[in-house]
Coordinates of C-alpha atoms and ligand atoms in Angstrom, one line a residue:
X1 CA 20.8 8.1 24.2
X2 CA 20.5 9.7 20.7
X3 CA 19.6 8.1 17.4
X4 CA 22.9 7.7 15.1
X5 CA 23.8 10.8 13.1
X6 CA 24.9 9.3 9.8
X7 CA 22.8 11.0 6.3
X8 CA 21.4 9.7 3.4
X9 CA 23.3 11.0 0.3
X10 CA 19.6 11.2 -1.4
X11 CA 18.4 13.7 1.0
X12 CA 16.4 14.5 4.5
X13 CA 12.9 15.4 4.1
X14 CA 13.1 18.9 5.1
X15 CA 9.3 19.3 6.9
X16 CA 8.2 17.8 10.4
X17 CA 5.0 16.4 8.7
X18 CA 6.9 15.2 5.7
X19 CA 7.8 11.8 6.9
X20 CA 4.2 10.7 8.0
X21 CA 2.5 12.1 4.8
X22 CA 5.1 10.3 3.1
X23 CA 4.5 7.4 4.7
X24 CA 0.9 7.7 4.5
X25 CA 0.7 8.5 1.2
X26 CA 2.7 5.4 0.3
X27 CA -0.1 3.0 2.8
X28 CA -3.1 4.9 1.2
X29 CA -3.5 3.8 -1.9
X30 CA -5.7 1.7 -3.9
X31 CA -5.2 -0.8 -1.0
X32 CA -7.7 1.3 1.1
X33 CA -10.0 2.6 -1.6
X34 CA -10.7 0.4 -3.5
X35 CA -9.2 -2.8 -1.9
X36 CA -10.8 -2.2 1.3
X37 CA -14.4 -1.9 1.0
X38 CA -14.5 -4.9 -1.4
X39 CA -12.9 -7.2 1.1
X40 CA -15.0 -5.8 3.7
X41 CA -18.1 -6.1 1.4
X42 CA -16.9 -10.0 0.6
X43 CA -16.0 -10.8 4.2
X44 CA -19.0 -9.9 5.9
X45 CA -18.9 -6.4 7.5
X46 CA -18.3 -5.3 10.6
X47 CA -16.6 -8.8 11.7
X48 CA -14.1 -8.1 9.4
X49 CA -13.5 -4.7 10.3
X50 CA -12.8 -5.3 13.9
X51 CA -10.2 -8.1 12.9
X52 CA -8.5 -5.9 10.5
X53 CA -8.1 -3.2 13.5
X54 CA -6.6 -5.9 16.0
X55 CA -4.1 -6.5 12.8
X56 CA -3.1 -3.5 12.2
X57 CA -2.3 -2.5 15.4
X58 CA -0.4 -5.9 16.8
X59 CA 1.0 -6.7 14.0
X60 CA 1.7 -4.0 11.9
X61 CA 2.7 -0.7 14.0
X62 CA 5.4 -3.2 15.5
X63 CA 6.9 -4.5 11.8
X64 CA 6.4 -0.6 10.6
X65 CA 8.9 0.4 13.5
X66 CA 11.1 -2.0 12.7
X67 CA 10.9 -1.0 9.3
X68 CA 11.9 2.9 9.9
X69 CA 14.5 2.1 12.6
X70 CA 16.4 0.2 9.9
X71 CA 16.2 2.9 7.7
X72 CA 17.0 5.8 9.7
X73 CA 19.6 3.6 11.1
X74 CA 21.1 2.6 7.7
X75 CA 20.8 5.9 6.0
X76 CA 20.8 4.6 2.6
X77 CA 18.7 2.6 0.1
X78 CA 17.4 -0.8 2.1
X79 CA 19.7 -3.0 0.4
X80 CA 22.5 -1.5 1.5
X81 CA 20.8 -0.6 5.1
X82 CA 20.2 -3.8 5.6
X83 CA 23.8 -4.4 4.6
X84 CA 25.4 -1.6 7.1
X85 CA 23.4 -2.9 10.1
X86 CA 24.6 -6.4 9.4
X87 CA 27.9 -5.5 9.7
X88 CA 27.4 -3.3 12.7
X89 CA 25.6 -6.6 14.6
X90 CA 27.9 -8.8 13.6
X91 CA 26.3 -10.9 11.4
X92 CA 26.4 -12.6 7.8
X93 CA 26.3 -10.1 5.3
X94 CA 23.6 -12.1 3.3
X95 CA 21.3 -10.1 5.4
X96 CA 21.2 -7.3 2.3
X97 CA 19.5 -9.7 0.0
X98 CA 16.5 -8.8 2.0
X99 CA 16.5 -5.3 0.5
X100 CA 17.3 -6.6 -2.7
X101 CA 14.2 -8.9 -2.3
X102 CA 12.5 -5.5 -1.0
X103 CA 13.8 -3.6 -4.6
X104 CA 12.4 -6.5 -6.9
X105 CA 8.9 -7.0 -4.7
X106 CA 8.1 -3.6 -5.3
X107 CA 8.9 -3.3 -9.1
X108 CA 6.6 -6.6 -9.5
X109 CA 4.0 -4.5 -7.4
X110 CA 4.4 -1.8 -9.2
X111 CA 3.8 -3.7 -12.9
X112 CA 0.3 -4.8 -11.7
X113 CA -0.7 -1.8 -9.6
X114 CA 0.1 0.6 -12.0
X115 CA -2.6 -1.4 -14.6
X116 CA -5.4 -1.1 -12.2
X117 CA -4.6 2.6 -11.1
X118 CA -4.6 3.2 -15.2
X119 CA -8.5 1.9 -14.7
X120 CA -8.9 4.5 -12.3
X121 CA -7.6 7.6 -14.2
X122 CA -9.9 6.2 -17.2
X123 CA -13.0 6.3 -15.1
X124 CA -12.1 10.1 -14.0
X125 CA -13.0 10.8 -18.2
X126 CA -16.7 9.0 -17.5
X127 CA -20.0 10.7 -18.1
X128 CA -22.1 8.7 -15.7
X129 CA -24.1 8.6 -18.2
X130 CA -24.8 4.7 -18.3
X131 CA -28.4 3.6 -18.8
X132 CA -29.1 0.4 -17.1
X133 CA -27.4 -1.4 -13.9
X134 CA -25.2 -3.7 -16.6
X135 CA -24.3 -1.1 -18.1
X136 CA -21.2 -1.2 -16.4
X137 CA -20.7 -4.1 -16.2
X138 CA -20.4 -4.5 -19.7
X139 CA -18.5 -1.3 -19.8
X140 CA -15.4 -2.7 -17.8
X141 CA -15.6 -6.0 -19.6
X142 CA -14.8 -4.5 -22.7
X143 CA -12.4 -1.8 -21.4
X144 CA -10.8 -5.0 -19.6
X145 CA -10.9 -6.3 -23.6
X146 CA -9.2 -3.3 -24.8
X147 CA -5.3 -3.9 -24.5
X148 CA -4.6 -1.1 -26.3
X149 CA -6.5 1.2 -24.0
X150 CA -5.2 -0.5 -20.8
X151 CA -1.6 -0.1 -22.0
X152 CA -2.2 3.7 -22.8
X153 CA -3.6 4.2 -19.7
X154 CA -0.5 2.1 -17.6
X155 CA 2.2 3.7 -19.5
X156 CA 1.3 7.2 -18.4
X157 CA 1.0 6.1 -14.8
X158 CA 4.2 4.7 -15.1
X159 CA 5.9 7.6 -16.9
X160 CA 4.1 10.1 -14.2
X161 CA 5.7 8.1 -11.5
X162 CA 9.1 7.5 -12.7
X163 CA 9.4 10.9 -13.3
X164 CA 8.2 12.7 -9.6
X165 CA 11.2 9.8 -8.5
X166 CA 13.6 10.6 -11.0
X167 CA 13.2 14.3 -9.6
X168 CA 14.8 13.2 -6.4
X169 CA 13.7 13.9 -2.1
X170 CA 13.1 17.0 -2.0
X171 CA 11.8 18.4 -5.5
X172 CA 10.3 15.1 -6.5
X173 CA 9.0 13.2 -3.8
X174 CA 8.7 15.5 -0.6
X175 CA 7.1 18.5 -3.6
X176 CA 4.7 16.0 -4.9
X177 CA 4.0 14.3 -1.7
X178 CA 2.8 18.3 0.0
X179 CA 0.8 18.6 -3.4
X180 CA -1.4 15.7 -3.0
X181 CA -1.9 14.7 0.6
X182 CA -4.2 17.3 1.1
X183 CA -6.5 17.5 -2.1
X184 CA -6.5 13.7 -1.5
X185 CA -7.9 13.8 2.7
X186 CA -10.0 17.0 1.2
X187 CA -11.7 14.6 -1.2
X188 CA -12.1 11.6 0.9
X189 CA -14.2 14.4 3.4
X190 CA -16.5 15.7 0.5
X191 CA -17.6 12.3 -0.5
X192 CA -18.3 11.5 3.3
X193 CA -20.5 14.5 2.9
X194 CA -21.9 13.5 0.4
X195 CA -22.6 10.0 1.6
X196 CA -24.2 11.6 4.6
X197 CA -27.4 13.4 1.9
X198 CA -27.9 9.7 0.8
X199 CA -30.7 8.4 2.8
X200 CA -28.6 5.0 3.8
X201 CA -25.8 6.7 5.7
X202 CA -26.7 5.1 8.9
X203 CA -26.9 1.5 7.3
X204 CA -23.9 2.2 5.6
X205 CA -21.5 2.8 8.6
X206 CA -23.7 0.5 10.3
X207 CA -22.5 -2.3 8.5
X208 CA -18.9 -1.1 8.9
X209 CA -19.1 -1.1 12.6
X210 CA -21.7 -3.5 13.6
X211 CA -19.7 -6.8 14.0
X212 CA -21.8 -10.0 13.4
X213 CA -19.3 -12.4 15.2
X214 CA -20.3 -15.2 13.7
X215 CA -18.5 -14.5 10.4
X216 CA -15.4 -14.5 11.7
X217 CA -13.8 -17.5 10.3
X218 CA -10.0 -18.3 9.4
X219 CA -10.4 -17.3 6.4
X220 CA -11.6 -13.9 7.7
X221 CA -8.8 -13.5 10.1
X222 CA -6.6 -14.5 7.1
X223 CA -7.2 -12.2 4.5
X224 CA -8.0 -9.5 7.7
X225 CA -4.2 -9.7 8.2
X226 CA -2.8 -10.0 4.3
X227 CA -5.0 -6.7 3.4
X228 CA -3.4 -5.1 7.2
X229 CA 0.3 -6.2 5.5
X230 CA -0.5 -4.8 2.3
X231 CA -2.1 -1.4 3.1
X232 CA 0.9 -0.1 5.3
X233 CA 3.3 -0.7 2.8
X234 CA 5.3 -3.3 4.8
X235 CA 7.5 -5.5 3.7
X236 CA 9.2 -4.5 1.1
X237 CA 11.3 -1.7 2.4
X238 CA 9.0 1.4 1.1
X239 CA 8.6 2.2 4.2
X240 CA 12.6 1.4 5.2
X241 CA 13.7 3.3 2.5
X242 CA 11.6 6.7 3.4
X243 CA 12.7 5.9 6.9
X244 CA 16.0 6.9 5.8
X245 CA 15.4 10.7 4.7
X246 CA 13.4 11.0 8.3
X247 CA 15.0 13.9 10.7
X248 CA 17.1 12.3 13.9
X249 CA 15.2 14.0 15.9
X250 CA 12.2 12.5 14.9
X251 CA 10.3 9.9 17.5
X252 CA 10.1 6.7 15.4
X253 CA 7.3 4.9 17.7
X254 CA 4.5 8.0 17.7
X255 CA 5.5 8.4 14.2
X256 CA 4.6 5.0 13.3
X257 CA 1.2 5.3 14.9
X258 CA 0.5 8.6 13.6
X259 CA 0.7 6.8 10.2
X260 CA -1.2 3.8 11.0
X261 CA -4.3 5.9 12.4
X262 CA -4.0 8.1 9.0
X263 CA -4.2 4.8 6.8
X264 CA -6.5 3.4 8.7
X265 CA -8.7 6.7 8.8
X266 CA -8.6 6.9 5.2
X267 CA -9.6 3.2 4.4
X268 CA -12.6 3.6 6.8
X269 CA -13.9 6.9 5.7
X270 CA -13.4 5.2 1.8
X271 CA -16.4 3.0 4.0
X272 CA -18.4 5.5 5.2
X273 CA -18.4 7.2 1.2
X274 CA -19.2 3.7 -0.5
X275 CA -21.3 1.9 1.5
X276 CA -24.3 4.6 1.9
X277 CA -24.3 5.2 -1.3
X278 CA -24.2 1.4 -2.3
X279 CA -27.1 1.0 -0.2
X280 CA -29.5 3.7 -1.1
X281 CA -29.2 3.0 -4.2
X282 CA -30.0 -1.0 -3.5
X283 CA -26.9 -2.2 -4.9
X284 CA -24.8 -5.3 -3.6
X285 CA -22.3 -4.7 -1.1
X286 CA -20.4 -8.0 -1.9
X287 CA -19.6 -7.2 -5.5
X288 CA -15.5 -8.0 -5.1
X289 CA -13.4 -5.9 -7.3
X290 CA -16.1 -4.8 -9.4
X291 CA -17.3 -3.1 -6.4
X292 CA -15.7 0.6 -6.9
X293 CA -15.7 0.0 -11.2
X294 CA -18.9 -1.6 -11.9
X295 CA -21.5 -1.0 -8.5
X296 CA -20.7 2.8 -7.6
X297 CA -20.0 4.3 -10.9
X298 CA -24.3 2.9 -11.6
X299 CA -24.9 4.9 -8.3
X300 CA -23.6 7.6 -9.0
X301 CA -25.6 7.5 -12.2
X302 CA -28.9 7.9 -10.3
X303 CA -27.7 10.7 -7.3
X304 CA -28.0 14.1 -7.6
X305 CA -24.2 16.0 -9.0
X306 CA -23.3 12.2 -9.4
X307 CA -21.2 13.2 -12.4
X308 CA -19.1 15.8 -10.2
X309 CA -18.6 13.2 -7.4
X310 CA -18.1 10.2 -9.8
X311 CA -15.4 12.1 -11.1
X312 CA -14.1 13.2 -7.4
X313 CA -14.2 9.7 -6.3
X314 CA -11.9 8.0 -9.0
X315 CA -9.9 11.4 -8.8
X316 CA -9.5 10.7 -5.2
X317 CA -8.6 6.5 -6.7
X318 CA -5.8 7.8 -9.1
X319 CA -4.0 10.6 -6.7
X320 CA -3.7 8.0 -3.8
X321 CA -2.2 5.0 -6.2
X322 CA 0.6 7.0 -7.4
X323 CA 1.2 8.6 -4.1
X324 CA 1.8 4.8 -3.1
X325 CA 3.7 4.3 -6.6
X326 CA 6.0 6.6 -6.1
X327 CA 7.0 4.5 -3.1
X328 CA 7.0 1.3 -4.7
X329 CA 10.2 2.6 -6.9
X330 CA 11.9 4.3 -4.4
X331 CA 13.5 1.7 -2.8
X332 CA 15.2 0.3 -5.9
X333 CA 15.7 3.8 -7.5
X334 CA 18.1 5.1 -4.6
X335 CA 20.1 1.3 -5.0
X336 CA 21.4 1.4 -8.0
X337 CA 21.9 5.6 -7.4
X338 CA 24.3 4.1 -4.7
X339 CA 25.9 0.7 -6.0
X340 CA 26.1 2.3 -9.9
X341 CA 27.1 5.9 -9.0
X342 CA 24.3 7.1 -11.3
X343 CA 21.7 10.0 -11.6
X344 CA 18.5 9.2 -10.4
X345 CA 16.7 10.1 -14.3
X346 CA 19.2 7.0 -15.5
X347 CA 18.4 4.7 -12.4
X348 CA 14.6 5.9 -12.8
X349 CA 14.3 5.5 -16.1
X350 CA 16.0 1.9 -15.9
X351 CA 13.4 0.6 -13.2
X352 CA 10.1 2.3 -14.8
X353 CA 11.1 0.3 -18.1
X354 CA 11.4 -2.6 -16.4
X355 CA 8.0 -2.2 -14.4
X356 CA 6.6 -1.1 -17.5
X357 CA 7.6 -3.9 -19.9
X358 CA 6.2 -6.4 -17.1
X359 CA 2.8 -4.7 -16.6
X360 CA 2.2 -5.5 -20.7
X361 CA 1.9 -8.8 -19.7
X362 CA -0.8 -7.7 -17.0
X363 CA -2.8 -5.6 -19.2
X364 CA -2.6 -7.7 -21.9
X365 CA -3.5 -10.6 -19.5
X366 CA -7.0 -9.5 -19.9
X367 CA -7.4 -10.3 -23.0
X368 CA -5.0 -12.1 -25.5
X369 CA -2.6 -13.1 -22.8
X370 CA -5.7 -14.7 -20.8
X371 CA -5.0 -18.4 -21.2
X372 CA -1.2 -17.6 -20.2
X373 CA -1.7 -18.8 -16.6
X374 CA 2.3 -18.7 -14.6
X375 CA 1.1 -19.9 -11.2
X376 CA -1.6 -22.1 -10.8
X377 CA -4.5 -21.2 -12.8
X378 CA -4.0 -17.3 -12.5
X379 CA -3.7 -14.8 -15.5
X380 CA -0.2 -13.1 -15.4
X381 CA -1.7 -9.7 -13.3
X382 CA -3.0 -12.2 -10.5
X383 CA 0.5 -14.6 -10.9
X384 CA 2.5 -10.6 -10.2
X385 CA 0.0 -9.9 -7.0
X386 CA -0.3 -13.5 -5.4
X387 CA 3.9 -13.4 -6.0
X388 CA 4.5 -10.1 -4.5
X389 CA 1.8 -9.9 -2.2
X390 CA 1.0 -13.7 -0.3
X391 CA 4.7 -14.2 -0.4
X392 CA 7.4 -11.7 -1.2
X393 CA 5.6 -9.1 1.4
X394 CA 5.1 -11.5 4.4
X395 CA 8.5 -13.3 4.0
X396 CA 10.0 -9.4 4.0
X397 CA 7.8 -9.0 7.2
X398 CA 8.8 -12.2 8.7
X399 CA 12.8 -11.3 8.1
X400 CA 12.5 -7.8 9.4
X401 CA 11.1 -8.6 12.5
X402 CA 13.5 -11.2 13.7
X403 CA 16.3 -9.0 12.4
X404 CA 15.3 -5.9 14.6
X405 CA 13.8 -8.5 17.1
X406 CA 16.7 -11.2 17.2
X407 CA 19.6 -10.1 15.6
X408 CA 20.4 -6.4 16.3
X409 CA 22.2 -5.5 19.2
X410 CA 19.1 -4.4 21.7
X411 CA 21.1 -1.6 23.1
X412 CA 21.4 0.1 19.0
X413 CA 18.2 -0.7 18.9
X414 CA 17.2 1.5 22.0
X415 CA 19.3 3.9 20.7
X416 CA 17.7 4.6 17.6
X417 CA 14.1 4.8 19.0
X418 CA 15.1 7.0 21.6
X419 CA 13.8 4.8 24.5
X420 CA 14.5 3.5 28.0
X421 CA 13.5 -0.1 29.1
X422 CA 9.8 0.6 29.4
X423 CA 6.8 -1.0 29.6
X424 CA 5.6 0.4 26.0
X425 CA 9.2 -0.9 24.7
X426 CA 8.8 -4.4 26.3
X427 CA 5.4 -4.6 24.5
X428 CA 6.3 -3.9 21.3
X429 CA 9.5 -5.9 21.6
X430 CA 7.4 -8.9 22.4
X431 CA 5.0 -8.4 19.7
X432 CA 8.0 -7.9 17.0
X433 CA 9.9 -11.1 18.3
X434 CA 6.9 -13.3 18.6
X435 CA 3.6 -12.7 17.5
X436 CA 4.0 -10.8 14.0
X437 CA 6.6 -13.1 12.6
X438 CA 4.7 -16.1 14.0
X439 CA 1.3 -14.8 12.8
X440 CA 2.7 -13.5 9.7
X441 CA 4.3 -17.5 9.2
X442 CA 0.7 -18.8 9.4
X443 CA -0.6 -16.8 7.0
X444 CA 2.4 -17.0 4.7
X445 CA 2.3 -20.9 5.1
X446 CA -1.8 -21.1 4.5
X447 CA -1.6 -18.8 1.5
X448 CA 1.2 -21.0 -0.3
X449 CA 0.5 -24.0 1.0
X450 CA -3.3 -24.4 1.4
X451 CA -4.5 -21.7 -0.7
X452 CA -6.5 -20.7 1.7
X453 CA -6.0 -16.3 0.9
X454 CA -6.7 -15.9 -2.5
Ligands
PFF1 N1 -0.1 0.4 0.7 C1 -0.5 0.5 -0.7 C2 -2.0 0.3 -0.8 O1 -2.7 0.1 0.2 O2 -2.5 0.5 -1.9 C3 0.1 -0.6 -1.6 C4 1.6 -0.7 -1.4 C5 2.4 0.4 -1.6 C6 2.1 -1.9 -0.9 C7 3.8 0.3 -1.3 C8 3.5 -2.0 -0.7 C9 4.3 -0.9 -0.9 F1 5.5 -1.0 -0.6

């Protein structure tokens, strides 16, 4: 059996390696570097850690399959994937409205994300030059006061993005993509280097990999499984629509794992650079977000070439958010190039407008939007990422699994992965029809309803 032989009209990434740095590049992102070792800070360690791993391997390897079989199948943008695989099974054609859900998810991620990676390319113009420990702290609370500077800063990562996907596959994309993959993993190895001449390295990754069981809680295994969601990109059809320029000859289920183990690499070695130096330096691990703007920028005040890693490190920060950007406006992008027969500068252009327009709110929810609270009691940036994130991303999840686990015809679906009945394919066909969209209800359902994932 061979997988279907249909193309994109955008384009076919043209290396072996493209798809998975694609793919990687769009699951690394600040999700892993600066996400990551906050959560793992907040949620106890090593307990944490190991439940994240369990996550990301039974419940998100299956839903990323799913994710690139529909794409490669489809050939287009998701929306209209989703809307040629409906047809082809039969089905309502209402089924397309999940990568139209996909389109608008990721331009609300994009609004917010693209504020916090302008925090990021701000810190790369530091001195390290602070004098005290609240030094910093002060320092991001008035930058976080600045709307002016916080817009600046957002509108250039927007315009930056938009226009690497306004350049199209191939030139914009796939060129981009081979540009920063590796100055991004080079850096992430320097600063374990570096974390290694700290004098804590062995408590650091000690308390990455030393589970205390008695943490885990719900509320660990919770948030363990959101930040599993969010870090590979699922849901929202990044991943679907990249899955569409991938070769046919291209194995979809090593594929898949080959960019799990990269994202998941990535977010622990972020670990193994932050936690050493967080410790030698007798800083708190549990700082939340503050961790990677307010803790580390003090250490690196006080190391030896601090400035020249300080500078790497949020280097490293602002490379791997747009490389996850880029993705985030993809999936929309090569829409309305297919429904409105337009270029992709117009169609770019469009969508980066909109994002943009939308993250104002965000960065001006900081400061004179701050009492403007949308959902509950949350400023408009947190409203965008509790939306996008605790429900548009797991419903996508939910949907995509029991549309490649329920409604596809299984014989298209062995088709496209290029597999016979096996033990492997039984497994993962299990997990995709039963445990992720179950698992992915509960923590959906706790997040809305209880408010349990904040
Ligand atoms: N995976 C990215 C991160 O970890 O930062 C965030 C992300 C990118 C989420 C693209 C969803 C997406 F479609």
């Amino acid at each position: 059996m061979a997988p279907s032989n249909r193309t994109s009209i955008h384009g076919t990434w043209t290396g072996r390696w493209t798809f998975i740095l694609a793919a990687a590049g769009s699951a690394v992102g600040l999700g892993n570097i600066w996400k990551f070792p906050y959560m793992v800070g907040e949620y106890g360690g090593g307990a944490f850690v190991l439940v994240y791993l369990i996550c990301i391997l039974l419940i998100g390897v299956p839903i990323m399959i799913a994710e690139i079989l529909i794409g490669r199948r489809g050939r287009s943008s998701p929306a209209n994937s989703m809307e040629y695989l409906a047809k082809e099974a039969n089905t309502f054609p209402q089924w397309k409205a999940l990568g139209v859900m996909g389109a608008i998810a990721g331009l609300l991620i994009l609004s917010f994300y693209s504020v916090a990676a302008g925090w990021a390319i701000s810190y790369v113009f530091e001195d390290f030059g602070g004098e005290s420990a609240n030094y910093y702290g002060e320092k991001f609370n008035l930058f976080l006061q600045d709307g002016s500077q916080l817009i600046f800063f957002h509108s250039l990562f927007i315009f930056i993005t938009a226009f690497i996907v306004a350049r199209g596959v191939i030139k914009g994309l796939e060129a981009w993509i081979n540009r920063l993959m590796p100055i991004l993993f080079v850096i992430v190895v320097l600063l374990c280097i570096y974390a290694t001449q700290t004098g804590a390295f062995l408590e650091g990754v000690a308390y990455l990999f030393r589970p205390d069981f008695s943490k885990i809680n719900a509320t660990v295994v919770l948030a363990a499984l959101g930040q599993a969601f969010f870090t590979l990109s699922l849901g929202m059809g990044a991943i679907m629509a990249y899955g569409a320029y991938m070769p046919a000859k291209q194995n979809i289920g090593s594929t898949a794992l080959s960019v799990a183990f990269l994202d998941t690499t990535v977010a622990i070695l972020a670990g193994i650079a932050i936690f050493p130096i967080v410790f030698a330096n007798n800083l708190e691990p549990a700082s939340g977000p503050g961790l990677v703007f307010v803790t580390l920028p003090w250490a690196f005040v006080n190391m030896p070439l601090g400035v020249i890693f300080g500078k790497l490190f949020f280097v490293l920060l602002s490379i791997a958010a747009l490389s996850s950007a880029i993705s985030l406006l993809e999936p929309g992008v090569a829409w309305l190039v297919e429904s409105l027969k337009t270029n992709r500068f117009i169609a770019s252009g469009i969508l980066g407008l909109i994002a943009w327009t939308l993250g104002i709110f965000s960065a001006l929810s900081f400061n004179i939007l701050s009492d403007f609270t949308p959902l509950g009691d949350r400023n408009f940036f947190d409203s965008m990422d509790f939306l996008s994130n605790q429900v548009l991303l797991p419903l996508g999840g939910i949907f995509i699994a029991i549309f490649v686990g329920w409604v596809m015809k299984k014989n298209n679906v062995l088709e496209e992965l290029e597999l016979k009945d096996t033990l492997i394919l039984r497994i993962w066909f299990f997990l995709l029809r039963f445990i992720s969209p179950l698992m992915v209800a509960i923590v959906f359902c706790s997040a809305v309803f209880l408010g349990v994932v904040t």
